[in-house]
PDB file of C-alpha atoms in Angstrom:
ATOM      1  CA  MET C  13      67.724  82.800 -76.323  1.00  0.00           C
ATOM      2  CA  MET C  14      65.867  79.604 -77.225  1.00  0.00           C
ATOM      3  CA  LEU C  15      66.944  76.810 -79.519  1.00  0.00           C
ATOM      4  CA  TYR C  16      64.381  74.520 -81.134  1.00  0.00           C
ATOM      5  CA  LEU C  17      65.289  70.994 -82.197  1.00  0.00           C
ATOM      6  CA  PRO C  18      62.320  69.276 -83.843  1.00  0.00           C
ATOM      7  CA  ARG C  19      62.391  65.498 -84.295  1.00  0.00           C
ATOM      8  CA  THR C  20      65.734  65.213 -82.558  1.00  0.00           C
ATOM      9  CA  THR C  21      67.685  62.693 -80.456  1.00  0.00           C
ATOM     10  CA  THR C  22      69.217  62.816 -76.987  1.00  0.00           C
ATOM     11  CA  SER C  23      72.731  62.878 -78.453  1.00  0.00           C
ATOM     12  CA  GLN C  24      71.859  65.922 -80.560  1.00  0.00           C
ATOM     13  CA  ILE C  25      70.333  67.601 -77.502  1.00  0.00           C
ATOM     14  CA  THR C  26      73.494  66.909 -75.469  1.00  0.00           C
ATOM     15  CA  GLU C  27      75.676  68.383 -78.202  1.00  0.00           C
ATOM     16  CA  ALA C  28      73.441  71.458 -78.406  1.00  0.00           C
ATOM     17  CA  LEU C  29      73.626  71.936 -74.628  1.00  0.00           C
ATOM     18  CA  MET C  30      77.429  71.764 -74.735  1.00  0.00           C
ATOM     19  CA  ALA C  31      77.555  74.288 -77.566  1.00  0.00           C
ATOM     20  CA  GLU C  32      75.196  76.630 -75.723  1.00  0.00           C
ATOM     21  CA  ARG C  33      77.281  76.472 -72.545  1.00  0.00           C
ATOM     22  CA  LEU C  34      80.490  77.171 -74.441  1.00  0.00           C
ATOM     23  CA  SER C  35      78.892  80.122 -76.230  1.00  0.00           C
ATOM     24  CA  VAL C  36      78.070  81.838 -72.926  1.00  0.00           C
ATOM     25  CA  GLY C  37      81.276  80.784 -71.180  1.00  0.00           C
ATOM     26  CA  GLY C  38      79.533  78.672 -68.549  1.00  0.00           C
ATOM     27  CA  GLY C  39      79.222  75.029 -67.736  1.00  0.00           C
ATOM     28  CA  ALA C  40      77.281  72.427 -65.879  1.00  0.00           C
ATOM     29  CA  MET C  41      79.616  72.967 -62.894  1.00  0.00           C
ATOM     30  CA  ASN C  42      77.335  75.853 -61.905  1.00  0.00           C
ATOM     31  CA  MET C  43      74.326  73.547 -61.618  1.00  0.00           C
ATOM     32  CA  VAL C  44      73.605  72.247 -58.127  1.00  0.00           C
ATOM     33  CA  LEU C  45      71.062  69.641 -59.247  1.00  0.00           C
ATOM     34  CA  THR C  46      68.869  68.362 -62.057  1.00  0.00           C
ATOM     35  CA  LEU C  47      65.152  68.991 -61.645  1.00  0.00           C
ATOM     36  CA  VAL C  48      63.081  66.621 -63.782  1.00  0.00           C
ATOM     37  CA  ILE C  49      59.467  67.704 -64.283  1.00  0.00           C
ATOM     38  CA  VAL C  50      57.031  65.056 -65.505  1.00  0.00           C
ATOM     39  CA  THR C  51      54.018  66.856 -66.886  1.00  0.00           C
ATOM     40  CA  ASP C  52      51.708  67.350 -69.860  1.00  0.00           C
ATOM     41  CA  GLU C  53      51.031  70.153 -72.316  1.00  0.00           C
ATOM     42  CA  ALA C  54      48.309  71.720 -70.168  1.00  0.00           C
ATOM     43  CA  ASP C  55      50.477  72.056 -67.049  1.00  0.00           C
ATOM     44  CA  HIS C  56      53.971  72.519 -68.411  1.00  0.00           C
ATOM     45  CA  TYR C  57      53.926  76.326 -68.670  1.00  0.00           C
ATOM     46  CA  ASP C  58      53.079  76.935 -64.999  1.00  0.00           C
ATOM     47  CA  ALA C  59      55.415  74.145 -63.884  1.00  0.00           C
ATOM     48  CA  VAL C  60      58.426  75.469 -65.811  1.00  0.00           C
ATOM     49  CA  ARG C  61      57.709  79.004 -64.613  1.00  0.00           C
ATOM     50  CA  ALA C  62      57.611  77.782 -60.981  1.00  0.00           C
ATOM     51  CA  ALA C  63      60.863  75.859 -61.514  1.00  0.00           C
ATOM     52  CA  THR C  64      62.449  78.962 -63.050  1.00  0.00           C
ATOM     53  CA  GLU C  65      61.524  81.046 -60.010  1.00  0.00           C
ATOM     54  CA  ALA C  66      62.811  78.354 -57.640  1.00  0.00           C
ATOM     55  CA  GLY C  67      65.965  78.133 -59.741  1.00  0.00           C
ATOM     56  CA  ARG C  68      66.969  81.662 -58.787  1.00  0.00           C
ATOM     57  CA  GLU C  69      67.765  80.176 -55.386  1.00  0.00           C
ATOM     58  CA  HIS C  70      68.906  76.786 -56.689  1.00  0.00           C
ATOM     59  CA  PRO C  71      70.609  77.002 -60.115  1.00  0.00           C
ATOM     60  CA  SER C  72      69.516  73.815 -61.822  1.00  0.00           C
ATOM     61  CA  ARG C  73      69.180  72.076 -65.107  1.00  0.00           C
ATOM     62  CA  VAL C  74      65.437  71.800 -65.529  1.00  0.00           C
ATOM     63  CA  VAL C  75      64.327  68.962 -67.787  1.00  0.00           C
ATOM     64  CA  ALA C  76      60.599  69.042 -68.501  1.00  0.00           C
ATOM     65  CA  LEU C  77      59.210  65.787 -69.895  1.00  0.00           C
ATOM     66  CA  ILE C  78      55.975  66.683 -71.686  1.00  0.00           C
ATOM     67  CA  ARG C  79      53.989  63.682 -72.815  1.00  0.00           C
ATOM     68  CA  ARG C  80      52.105  64.085 -76.087  1.00  0.00           C
ATOM     69  CA  ASP C  81      50.059  61.803 -78.341  1.00  0.00           C
ATOM     70  CA  PRO C  82      50.693  58.229 -77.077  1.00  0.00           C
ATOM     71  CA  ASP C  83      49.552  56.755 -80.388  1.00  0.00           C
ATOM     72  CA  ALA C  84      51.954  58.768 -82.534  1.00  0.00           C
ATOM     73  CA  GLU C  85      55.245  57.557 -83.961  1.00  0.00           C
ATOM     74  CA  PRO C  86      58.134  57.790 -81.445  1.00  0.00           C
ATOM     75  CA  ALA C  87      59.705  61.229 -81.640  1.00  0.00           C
ATOM     76  CA  ILE C  88      61.246  63.993 -79.530  1.00  0.00           C
ATOM     77  CA  ASP C  89      60.826  67.730 -80.012  1.00  0.00           C
ATOM     78  CA  ALA C  90      63.260  69.725 -77.871  1.00  0.00           C
ATOM     79  CA  GLU C  91      63.404  73.334 -76.755  1.00  0.00           C
ATOM     80  CA  ILE C  92      66.577  74.554 -75.037  1.00  0.00           C
ATOM     81  CA  ARG C  93      66.590  77.730 -72.969  1.00  0.00           C
ATOM     82  CA  ARG C  94      70.067  78.934 -72.135  1.00  0.00           C
ATOM     83  CA  PRO C  95      71.075  80.467 -68.760  1.00  0.00           C
ATOM     84  CA  GLY C  96      69.704  83.981 -68.439  1.00  0.00           C
ATOM     85  CA  THR C  97      66.559  83.056 -70.326  1.00  0.00           C
ATOM     86  CA  SER C  98      65.246  80.822 -67.562  1.00  0.00           C
ATOM     87  CA  GLY C  99      67.084  82.198 -64.550  1.00  0.00           C
ATOM     88  CA  PRO C 100      70.664  81.225 -63.647  1.00  0.00           C
ATOM     89  CA  GLY C 101      70.143  77.618 -64.741  1.00  0.00           C
ATOM     90  CA  GLU C 102      69.183  76.094 -68.052  1.00  0.00           C
ATOM     91  CA  ALA C 103      65.955  74.474 -69.152  1.00  0.00           C
ATOM     92  CA  VAL C 104      65.283  71.699 -71.635  1.00  0.00           C
ATOM     93  CA  LEU C 105      61.697  71.036 -72.665  1.00  0.00           C
ATOM     94  CA  LEU C 106      61.190  67.636 -74.265  1.00  0.00           C
ATOM     95  CA  ARG C 107      57.913  66.753 -75.957  1.00  0.00           C
ATOM     96  CA  LEU C 108      57.736  62.978 -76.105  1.00  0.00           C
ATOM     97  CA  TYR C 109      55.512  61.327 -78.683  1.00  0.00           C
ATOM     98  CA  GLY C 110      54.302  57.766 -78.831  1.00  0.00           C
ATOM     99  CA  PRO C 111      55.766  55.054 -76.567  1.00  0.00           C
ATOM    100  CA  LEU C 112      58.670  57.324 -75.573  1.00  0.00           C
ATOM    101  CA  GLY C 113      56.314  58.816 -72.991  1.00  0.00           C
ATOM    102  CA  GLU C 114      56.341  55.466 -71.178  1.00  0.00           C
ATOM    103  CA  HIS C 115      60.147  55.293 -71.253  1.00  0.00           C
ATOM    104  CA  ALA C 116      60.968  58.818 -70.165  1.00  0.00           C
ATOM    105  CA  ASP C 117      63.781  57.577 -67.926  1.00  0.00           C
ATOM    106  CA  SER C 118      65.825  56.428 -70.913  1.00  0.00           C
ATOM    107  CA  VAL C 119      65.324  59.819 -72.556  1.00  0.00           C
ATOM    108  CA  VAL C 120      66.269  61.908 -69.531  1.00  0.00           C
ATOM    109  CA  THR C 121      69.249  59.883 -68.259  1.00  0.00           C
ATOM    110  CA  PRO C 122      71.801  61.301 -70.772  1.00  0.00           C
ATOM    111  CA  LEU C 123      70.685  64.844 -69.834  1.00  0.00           C
ATOM    112  CA  LEU C 124      71.311  64.638 -66.078  1.00  0.00           C
ATOM    113  CA  VAL C 125      74.031  66.909 -64.695  1.00  0.00           C
ATOM    114  CA  PRO C 126      76.988  64.619 -63.885  1.00  0.00           C
ATOM    115  CA  GLU C 127      77.543  63.898 -60.178  1.00  0.00           C
ATOM    116  CA  ALA C 128      74.686  66.185 -59.140  1.00  0.00           C
ATOM    117  CA  PRO C 129      71.544  65.174 -57.230  1.00  0.00           C
ATOM    118  CA  VAL C 130      68.348  64.522 -59.152  1.00  0.00           C
ATOM    119  CA  VAL C 131      64.925  65.739 -58.007  1.00  0.00           C
ATOM    120  CA  ALA C 132      61.753  64.514 -59.742  1.00  0.00           C
ATOM    121  CA  TRP C 133      58.596  66.623 -59.593  1.00  0.00           C
ATOM    122  CA  TRP C 134      55.097  65.732 -60.764  1.00  0.00           C
ATOM    123  CA  PRO C 135      53.169  69.055 -60.692  1.00  0.00           C
ATOM    124  CA  GLY C 136      49.942  67.362 -61.777  1.00  0.00           C
ATOM    125  CA  VAL C 137      48.677  63.903 -60.939  1.00  0.00           C
ATOM    126  CA  GLY C 138      51.669  61.873 -59.783  1.00  0.00           C
ATOM    127  CA  PRO C 139      52.369  58.150 -59.451  1.00  0.00           C
ATOM    128  CA  VAL C 140      50.983  56.195 -56.506  1.00  0.00           C
ATOM    129  CA  ASP C 141      54.489  54.899 -55.737  1.00  0.00           C
ATOM    130  CA  PRO C 142      56.967  57.601 -56.839  1.00  0.00           C
ATOM    131  CA  ALA C 143      60.050  55.584 -55.845  1.00  0.00           C
ATOM    132  CA  SER C 144      59.022  52.758 -58.195  1.00  0.00           C
ATOM    133  CA  ASP C 145      58.269  55.081 -61.103  1.00  0.00           C
ATOM    134  CA  PRO C 146      60.894  54.888 -63.881  1.00  0.00           C
ATOM    135  CA  VAL C 147      61.793  58.569 -63.467  1.00  0.00           C
ATOM    136  CA  GLY C 148      61.431  58.385 -59.689  1.00  0.00           C
ATOM    137  CA  ARG C 149      64.081  55.653 -59.533  1.00  0.00           C
ATOM    138  CA  LEU C 150      66.606  58.167 -60.877  1.00  0.00           C
ATOM    139  CA  ALA C 151      65.926  60.723 -58.139  1.00  0.00           C
ATOM    140  CA  GLN C 152      67.079  61.306 -54.577  1.00  0.00           C
ATOM    141  CA  ARG C 153      64.000  63.415 -53.875  1.00  0.00           C
ATOM    142  CA  ARG C 154      60.526  62.860 -55.344  1.00  0.00           C
ATOM    143  CA  ILE C 155      57.928  65.631 -55.091  1.00  0.00           C
ATOM    144  CA  THR C 156      54.218  65.158 -55.745  1.00  0.00           C
ATOM    145  CA  ASP C 157      51.089  67.222 -55.097  1.00  0.00           C
ATOM    146  CA  ALA C 158      47.997  65.370 -53.903  1.00  0.00           C
ATOM    147  CA  LEU C 159      45.951  68.550 -54.160  1.00  0.00           C
ATOM    148  CA  ARG C 160      45.947  68.147 -57.954  1.00  0.00           C
ATOM    149  CA  ALA C 161      44.305  64.713 -57.848  1.00  0.00           C
ATOM    150  CA  GLN C 162      40.618  64.116 -58.468  1.00  0.00           C
ATOM    151  CA  ASN C 163      40.339  62.665 -54.953  1.00  0.00           C
ATOM    152  CA  PRO C 164      43.127  64.381 -52.978  1.00  0.00           C
ATOM    153  CA  MET C 165      42.683  62.418 -49.761  1.00  0.00           C
ATOM    154  CA  ARG C 166      42.651  59.018 -51.439  1.00  0.00           C
ATOM    155  CA  ASP C 167      45.654  60.024 -53.534  1.00  0.00           C
ATOM    156  CA  LEU C 168      47.607  61.128 -50.465  1.00  0.00           C
ATOM    157  CA  LEU C 169      46.729  58.010 -48.462  1.00  0.00           C
ATOM    158  CA  GLU C 170      47.779  55.700 -51.300  1.00  0.00           C
ATOM    159  CA  ARG C 171      51.077  57.523 -51.644  1.00  0.00           C
ATOM    160  CA  VAL C 172      51.687  57.538 -47.888  1.00  0.00           C
ATOM    161  CA  ALA C 173      51.170  53.767 -47.872  1.00  0.00           C
ATOM    162  CA  ASN C 174      54.018  53.500 -50.407  1.00  0.00           C
ATOM    163  CA  TYR C 175      56.285  56.032 -48.689  1.00  0.00           C
ATOM    164  CA  ARG C 176      60.032  55.681 -49.234  1.00  0.00           C
ATOM    165  CA  PRO C 177      62.758  57.971 -47.851  1.00  0.00           C
ATOM    166  CA  GLY C 178      63.050  60.905 -50.245  1.00  0.00           C
ATOM    167  CA  ASP C 179      59.314  61.138 -50.975  1.00  0.00           C
ATOM    168  CA  THR C 180      57.432  64.322 -50.128  1.00  0.00           C
ATOM    169  CA  ASP C 181      54.268  66.121 -51.158  1.00  0.00           C
ATOM    170  CA  LEU C 182      53.585  69.830 -51.591  1.00  0.00           C
ATOM    171  CA  THR C 183      50.484  69.441 -49.423  1.00  0.00           C
ATOM    172  CA  TRP C 184      53.014  69.059 -46.585  1.00  0.00           C
ATOM    173  CA  THR C 185      55.281  71.890 -47.733  1.00  0.00           C
ATOM    174  CA  ARG C 186      52.368  74.328 -47.746  1.00  0.00           C
ATOM    175  CA  LEU C 187      52.096  73.751 -43.988  1.00  0.00           C
ATOM    176  CA  THR C 188      55.546  75.091 -43.100  1.00  0.00           C
ATOM    177  CA  PRO C 189      54.366  78.632 -42.162  1.00  0.00           C
ATOM    178  CA  TRP C 190      51.532  77.184 -40.042  1.00  0.00           C
ATOM    179  CA  ARG C 191      53.812  74.724 -38.280  1.00  0.00           C
ATOM    180  CA  SER C 192      56.427  77.424 -37.661  1.00  0.00           C
ATOM    181  CA  LEU C 193      53.847  79.791 -36.201  1.00  0.00           C
ATOM    182  CA  LEU C 194      52.379  77.108 -33.943  1.00  0.00           C
ATOM    183  CA  ALA C 195      55.832  76.062 -32.746  1.00  0.00           C
ATOM    184  CA  SER C 196      56.737  79.687 -32.070  1.00  0.00           C
ATOM    185  CA  ALA C 197      53.544  80.218 -30.055  1.00  0.00           C
ATOM    186  CA  MET C 198      54.337  77.168 -27.948  1.00  0.00           C
ATOM    187  CA  ASP C 199      57.893  78.296 -27.273  1.00  0.00           C
ATOM    188  CA  GLN C 200      56.397  80.657 -24.707  1.00  0.00           C
ATOM    189  CA  PRO C 201      54.728  79.352 -21.528  1.00  0.00           C
ATOM    190  CA  CYS C 202      51.376  77.995 -22.666  1.00  0.00           C
ATOM    191  CA  GLY C 203      50.298  75.308 -20.240  1.00  0.00           C
ATOM    192  CA  TRP C 204      49.561  71.671 -20.997  1.00  0.00           C
ATOM    193  CA  VAL C 205      47.909  71.024 -24.362  1.00  0.00           C
ATOM    194  CA  THR C 206      44.891  68.756 -23.954  1.00  0.00           C
ATOM    195  CA  SER C 207      43.374  68.773 -27.469  1.00  0.00           C
ATOM    196  CA  ALA C 208      43.585  70.444 -30.858  1.00  0.00           C
ATOM    197  CA  LYS C 209      41.306  71.363 -33.733  1.00  0.00           C
ATOM    198  CA  VAL C 210      42.081  71.977 -37.407  1.00  0.00           C
ATOM    199  CA  THR C 211      39.550  73.738 -39.634  1.00  0.00           C
ATOM    200  CA  ALA C 212      39.757  73.879 -43.435  1.00  0.00           C
ATOM    201  CA  GLU C 213      37.756  73.485 -46.611  1.00  0.00           C
ATOM    202  CA  PRO C 214      36.521  69.942 -47.360  1.00  0.00           C
ATOM    203  CA  HIS C 215      38.899  67.329 -48.812  1.00  0.00           C
ATOM    204  CA  TYR C 216      41.939  69.518 -48.176  1.00  0.00           C
ATOM    205  CA  PRO C 217      44.864  67.139 -47.590  1.00  0.00           C
ATOM    206  CA  SER C 218      47.104  69.730 -45.936  1.00  0.00           C
ATOM    207  CA  ALA C 219      44.590  69.979 -43.100  1.00  0.00           C
ATOM    208  CA  GLU C 220      44.737  66.225 -42.511  1.00  0.00           C
ATOM    209  CA  LEU C 221      48.534  66.311 -42.487  1.00  0.00           C
ATOM    210  CA  LEU C 222      48.525  69.194 -40.004  1.00  0.00           C
ATOM    211  CA  ALA C 223      46.144  67.242 -37.763  1.00  0.00           C
ATOM    212  CA  ALA C 224      48.400  64.174 -38.053  1.00  0.00           C
ATOM    213  CA  TRP C 225      51.473  66.262 -37.180  1.00  0.00           C
ATOM    214  CA  LEU C 226      49.787  67.759 -34.124  1.00  0.00           C
ATOM    215  CA  SER C 227      48.514  64.376 -32.965  1.00  0.00           C
ATOM    216  CA  ASP C 228      51.925  62.813 -33.485  1.00  0.00           C
ATOM    217  CA  ARG C 229      53.880  65.570 -31.741  1.00  0.00           C
ATOM    218  CA  LEU C 230      51.495  66.396 -28.903  1.00  0.00           C
ATOM    219  CA  ASN C 231      49.872  62.996 -28.388  1.00  0.00           C
ATOM    220  CA  VAL C 232      46.426  64.590 -28.009  1.00  0.00           C
ATOM    221  CA  PRO C 233      43.090  64.094 -29.808  1.00  0.00           C
ATOM    222  CA  VAL C 234      42.726  66.349 -32.845  1.00  0.00           C
ATOM    223  CA  GLU C 235      39.320  67.335 -34.237  1.00  0.00           C
ATOM    224  CA  ARG C 236      38.942  68.062 -37.965  1.00  0.00           C
ATOM    225  CA  ALA C 237      36.295  70.712 -38.719  1.00  0.00           C
ATOM    226  CA  VAL C 238      35.067  71.980 -42.102  1.00  0.00           C
ATOM    227  CA  SER C 239      34.869  75.592 -43.297  1.00  0.00           C
ATOM    228  CA  ASN C 240      34.329  77.385 -46.596  1.00  0.00           C
ATOM    229  CA  GLY C 241      38.069  78.005 -46.950  1.00  0.00           C
ATOM    230  CA  PRO C 242      40.122  79.073 -48.705  1.00  0.00           C
ATOM    231  CA  GLY C 243      42.446  76.259 -47.688  1.00  0.00           C
ATOM    232  CA  LEU C 244      43.293  76.127 -44.006  1.00  0.00           C
ATOM    233  CA  THR C 245      41.314  78.599 -41.941  1.00  0.00           C
ATOM    234  CA  GLU C 246      42.121  77.786 -38.307  1.00  0.00           C
ATOM    235  CA  ALA C 247      44.381  75.754 -36.039  1.00  0.00           C
ATOM    236  CA  ARG C 248      43.426  75.789 -32.359  1.00  0.00           C
ATOM    237  CA  LEU C 249      45.234  74.302 -29.369  1.00  0.00           C
ATOM    238  CA  THR C 250      43.308  73.899 -26.113  1.00  0.00           C
ATOM    239  CA  THR C 251      45.487  74.029 -22.997  1.00  0.00           C
ATOM    240  CA  ASP C 252      44.776  73.899 -19.294  1.00  0.00           C
ATOM    241  CA  GLN C 253      45.358  77.665 -19.208  1.00  0.00           C
ATOM    242  CA  GLY C 254      43.328  78.676 -22.266  1.00  0.00           C
ATOM    243  CA  ASP C 255      43.324  78.477 -26.077  1.00  0.00           C
ATOM    244  CA  ILE C 256      45.953  79.310 -28.675  1.00  0.00           C
ATOM    245  CA  ALA C 257      44.404  79.927 -32.098  1.00  0.00           C
ATOM    246  CA  ILE C 258      45.625  80.891 -35.554  1.00  0.00           C
ATOM    247  CA  SER C 259      42.698  82.058 -37.704  1.00  0.00           C
ATOM    248  CA  ARG C 260      42.888  82.986 -41.389  1.00  0.00           C
ATOM    249  CA  VAL C 261      39.733  83.704 -43.342  1.00  0.00           C
ATOM    250  CA  ASP C 262      41.063  85.410 -46.488  1.00  0.00           C
ATOM    251  CA  GLY C 263      44.020  83.215 -47.427  1.00  0.00           C
ATOM    252  CA  ARG C 264      46.458  86.086 -46.784  1.00  0.00           C
ATOM    253  CA  VAL C 265      46.487  87.445 -43.221  1.00  0.00           C
ATOM    254  CA  ALA C 266      46.033  85.504 -39.989  1.00  0.00           C
ATOM    255  CA  THR C 267      45.229  86.432 -36.402  1.00  0.00           C
ATOM    256  CA  LEU C 268      47.228  84.809 -33.614  1.00  0.00           C
ATOM    257  CA  ALA C 269      45.153  84.749 -30.408  1.00  0.00           C
ATOM    258  CA  ARG C 270      46.649  83.653 -27.096  1.00  0.00           C
ATOM    259  CA  PHE C 271      45.045  83.694 -23.670  1.00  0.00           C
ATOM    260  CA  GLY C 272      46.066  86.694 -21.591  1.00  0.00           C
ATOM    261  CA  GLN C 273      47.716  88.483 -24.534  1.00  0.00           C
ATOM    262  CA  PRO C 274      46.494  90.908 -27.216  1.00  0.00           C
ATOM    263  CA  ASP C 275      45.775  89.428 -30.641  1.00  0.00           C
ATOM    264  CA  GLN C 276      48.524  89.670 -33.246  1.00  0.00           C
ATOM    265  CA  THR C 277      48.126  90.065 -37.006  1.00  0.00           C
ATOM    266  CA  VAL C 278      50.489  87.857 -38.981  1.00  0.00           C
ATOM    267  CA  ALA C 279      51.130  87.622 -42.733  1.00  0.00           C
ATOM    268  CA  LEU C 280      50.216  84.052 -43.703  1.00  0.00           C
ATOM    269  CA  PRO C 281      49.541  83.916 -47.452  1.00  0.00           C
ATOM    270  CA  GLN C 282      48.754  80.720 -49.285  1.00  0.00           C
ATOM    271  CA  ARG C 283      51.984  79.434 -50.737  1.00  0.00           C
ATOM    272  CA  SER C 284      52.739  79.456 -54.443  1.00  0.00           C
ATOM    273  CA  ALA C 285      54.070  76.369 -56.182  1.00  0.00           C
ATOM    274  CA  ALA C 286      57.395  78.165 -56.740  1.00  0.00           C
ATOM    275  CA  GLY C 287      57.786  78.991 -53.045  1.00  0.00           C
ATOM    276  CA  ALA C 288      56.934  75.466 -51.946  1.00  0.00           C
ATOM    277  CA  LEU C 289      59.223  73.947 -54.581  1.00  0.00           C
ATOM    278  CA  ALA C 290      62.133  76.204 -53.570  1.00  0.00           C
ATOM    279  CA  GLU C 291      61.767  75.013 -49.985  1.00  0.00           C
ATOM    280  CA  GLU C 292      61.875  71.363 -51.027  1.00  0.00           C
ATOM    281  CA  LEU C 293      65.000  71.939 -53.101  1.00  0.00           C
ATOM    282  CA  ARG C 294      66.824  73.250 -50.021  1.00  0.00           C
ATOM    283  CA  ARG C 295      67.054  69.758 -48.621  1.00  0.00           C
ATOM    284  CA  LEU C 296      68.032  66.619 -50.479  1.00  0.00           C
ATOM    285  CA  ASP C 297      67.899  64.229 -47.540  1.00  0.00           C
ATOM    286  CA  ALA C 298      64.792  62.434 -46.322  1.00  0.00           C
ATOM    287  CA  ASP C 299      62.239  64.574 -44.482  1.00  0.00           C
ATOM    288  CA  GLU C 300      61.821  62.593 -41.272  1.00  0.00           C
ATOM    289  CA  THR C 301      59.183  64.955 -39.877  1.00  0.00           C
ATOM    290  CA  TYR C 302      56.993  64.425 -42.935  1.00  0.00           C
ATOM    291  CA  ALA C 303      57.581  60.669 -42.723  1.00  0.00           C
ATOM    292  CA  SER C 304      56.463  60.613 -39.084  1.00  0.00           C
ATOM    293  CA  ALA C 305      53.334  62.675 -39.786  1.00  0.00           C
ATOM    294  CA  ALA C 306      52.549  60.549 -42.848  1.00  0.00           C
ATOM    295  CA  ARG C 307      52.779  57.338 -40.840  1.00  0.00           C
ATOM    296  CA  HIS C 308      50.391  58.847 -38.311  1.00  0.00           C
ATOM    297  CA  LEU C 309      47.906  59.966 -40.974  1.00  0.00           C
ATOM    298  CA  GLY C 310      46.328  56.605 -41.811  1.00  0.00           C
ATOM    299  CA  PRO C 311      45.516  55.576 -38.228  1.00  0.00           C
ATOM    300  CA  LEU C 312      44.239  59.069 -37.447  1.00  0.00           C
ATOM    301  CA  LEU C 313      41.824  59.020 -40.386  1.00  0.00           C
ATOM    302  CA  SER C 314      40.703  55.511 -39.529  1.00  0.00           C
ATOM    303  CA  GLU C 315      39.789  56.678 -36.051  1.00  0.00           C
ATOM    304  CA  SER C 316      37.792  59.611 -37.441  1.00  0.00           C
ATOM    305  CA  GLY C 317      36.207  57.659 -40.311  1.00  0.00           C
ATOM    306  CA  ALA C 318      37.600  60.107 -42.893  1.00  0.00           C
ATOM    307  CA  GLY C 319      39.824  59.585 -45.906  1.00  0.00           C
ATOM    308  CA  THR C 320      37.341  58.286 -48.461  1.00  0.00           C
TER     309      THR C 320
END
């Protein structure tokens, strides 16, 4: 069931949420966090759908702040989706008109689940300094996606320069299956790693983060090569005993090749926004591994002359 409240106020929205919860016999006690999505009309449908899918694992109150005409008179149009309509949690879509779009924090604050963590997500182009953003200041975790920017590498580098504990980017989260597979391959005797190579489509920030992670963890030179994609296509480690390579040419299935062993076929699909978001919602503390790789990214790109 959906409830529409045109030209409403936050107090009326809060009252409507309370009435909806009472009508279904539930309450905000079931919500483990508040997920605030800062988006626009073009992106809100996919973003709310991804949050709904992630919410099956993390029951949340999803508050989507959808900025509309900045020159209009200040107004709020609300759409409330009760639990069961949008997964186990509840969703509130707020269309903000006029200057309210620049003061979204004051609109969303009364709608946060009491005593529950707050996660802010910008599914489109996000702020350069998420922790200083008005909505970002309300959140323990702040999730952006440099891949959506016009210049993904510049966007990622600017955000890395402003990193604060709690920041993360989905370009990093998309690497989890690759990092897990590489770590698993190195759990077996593999010799001493002397260099690495990461191959991906041009201007793909996840590839640069993977190279930074490998350089940081292994303390070896990492070459960045370009392919036709899609996304990441190969990660190769050169050791004193031979190569370890993960190759994926179709965006779905990869081949793990290790010296002295038969090749293995591994499912390695490109991650959906919902899958990546669900992973980020599993942890509400700072991601120290991402922070370390991010700090290593700038110097690594300076050495290679990339990043512009």
